[in-house]
Structures are given as structure tokens and as C-alpha cells.
PDB file of C-alpha atoms in Angstrom:
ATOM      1  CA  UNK A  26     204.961 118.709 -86.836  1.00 60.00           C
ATOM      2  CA  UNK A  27     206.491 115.942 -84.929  1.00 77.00           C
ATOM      3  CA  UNK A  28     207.847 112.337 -86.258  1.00 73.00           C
ATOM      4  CA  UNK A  29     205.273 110.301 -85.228  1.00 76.00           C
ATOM      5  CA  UNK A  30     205.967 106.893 -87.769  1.00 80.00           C
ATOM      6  CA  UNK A  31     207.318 103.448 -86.347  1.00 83.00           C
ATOM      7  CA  UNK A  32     210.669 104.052 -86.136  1.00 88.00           C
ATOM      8  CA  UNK A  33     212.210 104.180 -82.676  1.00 92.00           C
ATOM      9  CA  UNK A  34     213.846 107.139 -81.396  1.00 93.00           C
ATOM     10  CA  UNK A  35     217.325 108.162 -79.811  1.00 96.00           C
ATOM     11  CA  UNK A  36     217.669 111.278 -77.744  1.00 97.00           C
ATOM     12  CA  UNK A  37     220.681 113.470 -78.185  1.00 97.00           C
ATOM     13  CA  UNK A  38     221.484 116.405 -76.621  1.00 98.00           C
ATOM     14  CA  UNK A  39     224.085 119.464 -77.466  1.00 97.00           C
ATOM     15  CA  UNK A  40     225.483 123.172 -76.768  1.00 98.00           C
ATOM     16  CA  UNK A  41     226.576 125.296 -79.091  1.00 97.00           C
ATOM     17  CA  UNK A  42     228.617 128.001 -77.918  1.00 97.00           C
ATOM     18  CA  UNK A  43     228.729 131.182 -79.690  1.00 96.00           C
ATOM     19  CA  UNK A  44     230.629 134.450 -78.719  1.00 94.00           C
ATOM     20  CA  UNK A  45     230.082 137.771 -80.416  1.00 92.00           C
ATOM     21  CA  UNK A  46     230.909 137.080 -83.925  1.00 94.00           C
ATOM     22  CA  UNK A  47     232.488 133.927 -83.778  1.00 96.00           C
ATOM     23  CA  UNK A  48     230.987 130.384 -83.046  1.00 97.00           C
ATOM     24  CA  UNK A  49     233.107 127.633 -81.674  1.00 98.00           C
ATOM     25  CA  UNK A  50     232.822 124.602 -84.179  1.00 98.00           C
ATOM     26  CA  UNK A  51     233.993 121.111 -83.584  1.00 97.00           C
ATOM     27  CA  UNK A  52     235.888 118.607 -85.969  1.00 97.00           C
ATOM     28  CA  UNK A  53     234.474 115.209 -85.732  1.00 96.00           C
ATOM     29  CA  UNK A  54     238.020 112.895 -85.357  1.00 95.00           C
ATOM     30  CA  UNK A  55     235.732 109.410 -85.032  1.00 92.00           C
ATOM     31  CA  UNK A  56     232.317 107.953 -85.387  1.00 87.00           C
ATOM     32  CA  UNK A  57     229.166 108.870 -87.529  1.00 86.00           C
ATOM     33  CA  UNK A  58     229.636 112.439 -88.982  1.00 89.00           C
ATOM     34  CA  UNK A  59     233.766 112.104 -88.346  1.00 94.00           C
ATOM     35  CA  UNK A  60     235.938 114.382 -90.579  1.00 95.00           C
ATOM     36  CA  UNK A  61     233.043 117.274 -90.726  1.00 96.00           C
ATOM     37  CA  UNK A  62     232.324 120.004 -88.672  1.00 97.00           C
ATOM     38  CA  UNK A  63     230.231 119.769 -86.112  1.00 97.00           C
ATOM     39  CA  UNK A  64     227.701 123.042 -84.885  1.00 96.00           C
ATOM     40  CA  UNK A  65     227.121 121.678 -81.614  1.00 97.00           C
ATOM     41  CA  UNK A  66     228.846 119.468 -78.913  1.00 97.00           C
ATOM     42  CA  UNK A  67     226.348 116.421 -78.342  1.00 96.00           C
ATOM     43  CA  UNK A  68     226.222 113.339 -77.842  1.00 95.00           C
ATOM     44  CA  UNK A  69     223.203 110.494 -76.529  1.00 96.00           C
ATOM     45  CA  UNK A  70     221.030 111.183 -73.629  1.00 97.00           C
ATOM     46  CA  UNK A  71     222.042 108.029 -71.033  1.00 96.00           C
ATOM     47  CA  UNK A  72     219.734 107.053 -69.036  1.00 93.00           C
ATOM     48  CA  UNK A  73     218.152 108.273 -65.829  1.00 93.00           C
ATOM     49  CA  UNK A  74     219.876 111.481 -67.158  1.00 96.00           C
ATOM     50  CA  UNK A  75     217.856 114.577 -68.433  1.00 96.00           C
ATOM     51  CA  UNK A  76     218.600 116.013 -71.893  1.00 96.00           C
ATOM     52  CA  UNK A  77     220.240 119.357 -69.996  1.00 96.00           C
ATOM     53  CA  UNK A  78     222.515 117.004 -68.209  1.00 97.00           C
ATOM     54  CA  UNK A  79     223.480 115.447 -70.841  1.00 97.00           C
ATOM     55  CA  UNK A  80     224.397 118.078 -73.008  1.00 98.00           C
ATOM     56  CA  UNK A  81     226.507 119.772 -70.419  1.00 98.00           C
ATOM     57  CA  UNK A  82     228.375 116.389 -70.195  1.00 98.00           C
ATOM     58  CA  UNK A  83     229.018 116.536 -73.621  1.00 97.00           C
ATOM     59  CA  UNK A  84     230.241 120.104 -73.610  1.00 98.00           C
ATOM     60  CA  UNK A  85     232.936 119.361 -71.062  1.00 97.00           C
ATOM     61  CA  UNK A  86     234.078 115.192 -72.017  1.00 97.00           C
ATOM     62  CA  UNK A  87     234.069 117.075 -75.938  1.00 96.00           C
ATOM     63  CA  UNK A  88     235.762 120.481 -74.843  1.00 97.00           C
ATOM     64  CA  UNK A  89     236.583 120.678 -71.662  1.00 97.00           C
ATOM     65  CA  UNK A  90     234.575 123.567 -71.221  1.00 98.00           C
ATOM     66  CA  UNK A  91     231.797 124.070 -68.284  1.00 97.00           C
ATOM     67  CA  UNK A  92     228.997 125.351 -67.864  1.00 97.00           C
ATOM     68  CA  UNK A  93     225.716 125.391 -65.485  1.00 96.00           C
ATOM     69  CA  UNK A  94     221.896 124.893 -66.572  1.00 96.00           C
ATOM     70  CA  UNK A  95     221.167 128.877 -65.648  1.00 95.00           C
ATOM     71  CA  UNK A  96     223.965 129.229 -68.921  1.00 96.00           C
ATOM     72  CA  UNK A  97     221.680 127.830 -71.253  1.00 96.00           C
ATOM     73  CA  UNK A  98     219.507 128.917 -73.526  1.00 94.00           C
ATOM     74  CA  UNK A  99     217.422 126.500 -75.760  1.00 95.00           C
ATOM     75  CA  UNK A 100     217.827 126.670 -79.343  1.00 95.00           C
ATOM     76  CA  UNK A 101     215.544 124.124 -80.555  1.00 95.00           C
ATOM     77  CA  UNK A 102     215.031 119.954 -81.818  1.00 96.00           C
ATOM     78  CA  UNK A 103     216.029 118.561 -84.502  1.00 97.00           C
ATOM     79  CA  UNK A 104     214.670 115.377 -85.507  1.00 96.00           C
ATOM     80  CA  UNK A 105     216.313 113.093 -88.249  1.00 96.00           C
ATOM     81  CA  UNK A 106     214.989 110.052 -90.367  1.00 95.00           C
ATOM     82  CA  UNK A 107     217.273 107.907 -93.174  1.00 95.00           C
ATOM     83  CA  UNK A 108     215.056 106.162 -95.527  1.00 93.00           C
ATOM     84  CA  UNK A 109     218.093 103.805 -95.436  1.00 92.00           C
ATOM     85  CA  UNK A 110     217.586 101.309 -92.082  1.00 90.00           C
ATOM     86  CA  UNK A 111     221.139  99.898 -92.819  1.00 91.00           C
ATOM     87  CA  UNK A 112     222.441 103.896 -92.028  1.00 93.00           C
ATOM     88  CA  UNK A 113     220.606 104.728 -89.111  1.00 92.00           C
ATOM     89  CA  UNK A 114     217.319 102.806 -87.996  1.00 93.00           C
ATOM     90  CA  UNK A 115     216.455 105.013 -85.367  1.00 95.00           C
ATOM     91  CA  UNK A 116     215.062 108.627 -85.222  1.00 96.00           C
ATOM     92  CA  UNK A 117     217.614 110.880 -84.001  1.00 96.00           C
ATOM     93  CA  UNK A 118     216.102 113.424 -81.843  1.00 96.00           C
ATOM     94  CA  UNK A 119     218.087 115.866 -81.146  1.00 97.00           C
ATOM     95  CA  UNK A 120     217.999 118.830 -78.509  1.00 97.00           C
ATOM     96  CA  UNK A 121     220.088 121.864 -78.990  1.00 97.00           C
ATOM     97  CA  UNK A 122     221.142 124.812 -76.572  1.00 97.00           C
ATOM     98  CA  UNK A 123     223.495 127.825 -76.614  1.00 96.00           C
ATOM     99  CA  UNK A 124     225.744 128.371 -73.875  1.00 96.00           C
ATOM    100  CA  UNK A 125     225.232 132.449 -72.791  1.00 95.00           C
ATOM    101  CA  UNK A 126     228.455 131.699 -70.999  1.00 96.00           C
ATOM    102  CA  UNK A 127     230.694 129.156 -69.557  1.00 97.00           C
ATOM    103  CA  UNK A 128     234.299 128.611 -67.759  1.00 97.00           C
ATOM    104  CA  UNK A 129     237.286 127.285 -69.529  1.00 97.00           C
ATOM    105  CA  UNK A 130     239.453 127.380 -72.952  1.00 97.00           C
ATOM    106  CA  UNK A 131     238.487 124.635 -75.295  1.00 97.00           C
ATOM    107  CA  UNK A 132     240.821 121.073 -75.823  1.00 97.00           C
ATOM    108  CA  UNK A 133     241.185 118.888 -78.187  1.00 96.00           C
ATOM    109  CA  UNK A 134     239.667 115.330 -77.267  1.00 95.00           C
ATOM    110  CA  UNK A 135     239.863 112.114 -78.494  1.00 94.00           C
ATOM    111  CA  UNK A 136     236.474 112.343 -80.486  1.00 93.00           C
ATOM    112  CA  UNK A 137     236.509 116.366 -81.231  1.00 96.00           C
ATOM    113  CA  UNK A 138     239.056 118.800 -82.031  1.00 97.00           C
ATOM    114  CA  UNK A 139     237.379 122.352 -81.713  1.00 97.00           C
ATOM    115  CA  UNK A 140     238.225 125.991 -83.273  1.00 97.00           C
ATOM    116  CA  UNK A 141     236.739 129.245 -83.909  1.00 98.00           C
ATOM    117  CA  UNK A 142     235.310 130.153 -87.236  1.00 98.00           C
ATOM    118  CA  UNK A 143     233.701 133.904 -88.133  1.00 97.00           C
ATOM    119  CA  UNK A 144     230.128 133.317 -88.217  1.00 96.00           C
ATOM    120  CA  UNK A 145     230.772 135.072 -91.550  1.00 96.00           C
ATOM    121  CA  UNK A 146     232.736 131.663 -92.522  1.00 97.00           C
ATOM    122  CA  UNK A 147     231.344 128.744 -91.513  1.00 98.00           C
ATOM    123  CA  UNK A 148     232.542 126.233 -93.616  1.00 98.00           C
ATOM    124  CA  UNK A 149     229.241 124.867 -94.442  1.00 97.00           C
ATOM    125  CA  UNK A 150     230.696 122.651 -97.324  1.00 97.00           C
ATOM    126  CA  UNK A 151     232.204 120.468 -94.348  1.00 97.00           C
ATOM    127  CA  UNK A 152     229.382 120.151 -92.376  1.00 97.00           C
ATOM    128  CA  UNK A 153     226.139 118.224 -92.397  1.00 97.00           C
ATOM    129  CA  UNK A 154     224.005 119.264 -95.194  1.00 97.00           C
ATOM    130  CA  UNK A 155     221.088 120.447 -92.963  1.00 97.00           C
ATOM    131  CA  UNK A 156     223.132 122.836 -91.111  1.00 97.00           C
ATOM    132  CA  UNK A 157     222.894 125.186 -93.839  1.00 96.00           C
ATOM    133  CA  UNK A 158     218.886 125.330 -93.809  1.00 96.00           C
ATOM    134  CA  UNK A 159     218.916 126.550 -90.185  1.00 97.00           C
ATOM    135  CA  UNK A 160     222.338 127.242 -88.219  1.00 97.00           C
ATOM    136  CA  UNK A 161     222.263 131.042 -88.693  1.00 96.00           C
ATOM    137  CA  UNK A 162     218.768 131.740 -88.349  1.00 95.00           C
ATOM    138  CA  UNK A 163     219.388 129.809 -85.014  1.00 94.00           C
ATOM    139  CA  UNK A 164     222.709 131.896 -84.236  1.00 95.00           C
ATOM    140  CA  UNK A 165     220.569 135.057 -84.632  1.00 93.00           C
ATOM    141  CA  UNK A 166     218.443 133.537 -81.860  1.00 91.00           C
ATOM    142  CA  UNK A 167     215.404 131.942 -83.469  1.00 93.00           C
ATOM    143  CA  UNK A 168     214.315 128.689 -81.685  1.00 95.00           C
ATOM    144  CA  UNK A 169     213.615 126.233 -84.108  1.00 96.00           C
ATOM    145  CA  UNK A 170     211.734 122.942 -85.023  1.00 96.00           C
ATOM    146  CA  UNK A 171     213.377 120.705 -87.877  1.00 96.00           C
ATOM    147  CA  UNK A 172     212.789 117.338 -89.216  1.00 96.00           C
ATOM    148  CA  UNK A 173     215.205 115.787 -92.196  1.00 97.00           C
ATOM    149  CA  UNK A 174     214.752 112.659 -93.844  1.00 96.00           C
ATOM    150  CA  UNK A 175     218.610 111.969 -95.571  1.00 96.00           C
ATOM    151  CA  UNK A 176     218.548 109.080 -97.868  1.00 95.00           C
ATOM    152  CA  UNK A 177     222.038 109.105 -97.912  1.00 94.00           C
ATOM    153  CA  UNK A 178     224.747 110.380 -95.641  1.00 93.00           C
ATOM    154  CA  UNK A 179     224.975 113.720 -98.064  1.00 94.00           C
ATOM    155  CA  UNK A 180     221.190 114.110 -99.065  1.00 96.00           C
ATOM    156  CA  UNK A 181     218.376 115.082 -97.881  1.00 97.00           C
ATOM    157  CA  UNK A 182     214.977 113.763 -99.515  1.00 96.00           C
ATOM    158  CA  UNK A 183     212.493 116.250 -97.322  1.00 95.00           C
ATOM    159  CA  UNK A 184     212.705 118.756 -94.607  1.00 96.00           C
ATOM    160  CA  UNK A 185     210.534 120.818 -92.947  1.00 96.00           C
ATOM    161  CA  UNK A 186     211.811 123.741 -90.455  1.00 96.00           C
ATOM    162  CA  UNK A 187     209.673 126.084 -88.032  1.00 94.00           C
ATOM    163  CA  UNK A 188     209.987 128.548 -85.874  1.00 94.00           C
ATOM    164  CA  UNK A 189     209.151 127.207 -82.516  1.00 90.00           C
ATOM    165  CA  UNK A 190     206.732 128.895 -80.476  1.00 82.00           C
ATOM    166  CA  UNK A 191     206.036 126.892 -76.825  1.00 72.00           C
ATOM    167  CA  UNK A 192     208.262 126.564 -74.360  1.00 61.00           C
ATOM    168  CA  UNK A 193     211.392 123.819 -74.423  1.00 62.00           C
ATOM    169  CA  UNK A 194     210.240 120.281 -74.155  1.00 59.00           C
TER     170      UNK A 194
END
């Protein structure tokens, strides 16, 4: 089940890096989403640049980390509506993968300051609200389909989550 309606779409693309029993979160410091944790280190597709590309920008201008396409792993897409135009008037579509590994020690930068949390304690309460519907089943390495329509920045009206079962678009 993929949004099909009028709206026109924006591509996104992230990495989430997890390590053993810790996950590497990231706190938004500006923009849409800024003073809440972040799962993922994303950021707009540009164009004539695919969606792995652009997520493994992301990862390094957001962390300084690196890492190569043969490190990834896809996760899923994530697709989200607001009922509210004056929000958002765009689909955000939104591909996630998980660094298996990658080179570096994370920094500090101007739009993300990122630190380790348990995956035990992830501070849902300061994070997105849809995170909590599907980060851990994706952390215990389900690839997943999601679409949330928010009507405001803090709720969501609808959702519908599945486990994915093709190959990565």
C-alpha cells in the first residue's frame, strides 16, 4: 500500500547506525523536527543523485562518519502525509538503511548533535511519534513499509505499517 493521492512527493534518504546494543541517535539543533531525536541521519535526495548516495552524504555532512554502499543494509520507506498543507504539502518519502559498519567517531554538526542511547532506552518521548510504531521491530531487522498521515506536528490521524517483502526500491 503505496500513497498514490495528488500530493507531490519529496525523496529523503537516511542511515541508521546501530552497534550491538546501542543505536546512535541524533539531536535535531535546527529545522523541521529540531529539538527531538532523530533515528536516522537523512536528509533530501538532490538531484541526479540516487537515494544510496544521498543517504551516505547525509551520514558523513550529519556525523562525520563514512561509509560505502556494500555497508548498507535496507531497512525500509516510510512515507508521510499532513492533512495540514500549511505544515508540509508534500509527501515525504522516505528511504531508510542500517549501516553494518562504517569508519569514523561521530561529531557534532551544525544541524545534528549525535549520542548513544541503550536500545533498551530510547527516549521515545523525544522523538517523532511514529518512531515508536516501528523503530525496534526495524532494529531487530524487519524491513518495513509505513505510511502516517500527522494532522499535527505531534499526531498521527492513520497509519498503516507492513512488513516488506520485495526487494529495495
Amino acid at each position: 500500500m503505496r500513497y498514490n493521492g495528488p500530493k507531490r512527493r519529496k525523496v529523503f534518504a537516511g542511515i541508521q547506525i546501530v552497534k550491538n546494543d546501542r543505536i546512535l541517535l541524533g539531536m535535531k539543533r535546527r529545522g523541521t523536527g529540531k529539538g527531538l531525536w532523530q533515528h536516522a541521519f537523512a536528509g533530501k535526495v538532490e538531484n541526479n543523485e540516487s537515494i544510496q548516495d544521498a543517504a551516505l552524504r547525509e551520514l558523513h555532512e550529519e556525523t562525520s562518519l563514512t561509509a560505502t554502499p556494500d555497508q548498507l543494509q535496507y531497512v525500509g520507506l516510510f512515507e508521510y502525509e499532513f492533512s495540514n498543507p500549511a505544515l508540509v504539502p508534500f509527501v515525504m518519502e522516505v528511504h531508510i538503511y542500517r549501516a553494518l559498519s562504517w569508519s569514523g567517531h561521530p561529531k557534532t554538526s551544525s544541524e545534528i548533535r549525535p549520542k548513544w542511547f541503550q536500545i533498551t532506552d530510547i527516549p521515545f518521548e523525544d522523538m517523532w511519534p511514529d518512531n515508536s510504531f516501528w523503530l525496534q521491530r526495524s532494529i531487530q531487522g524487519e524491513n518495513l513499509y509505513g505510511y502516517f498521515l500527522y494532522e499535527d506536528w505531534n499526531t498521527i490521524s492513520s497509519y498503516h505499517i507492513e512488513k516488506l517483502t520485495d526487494s529495495p526500491p
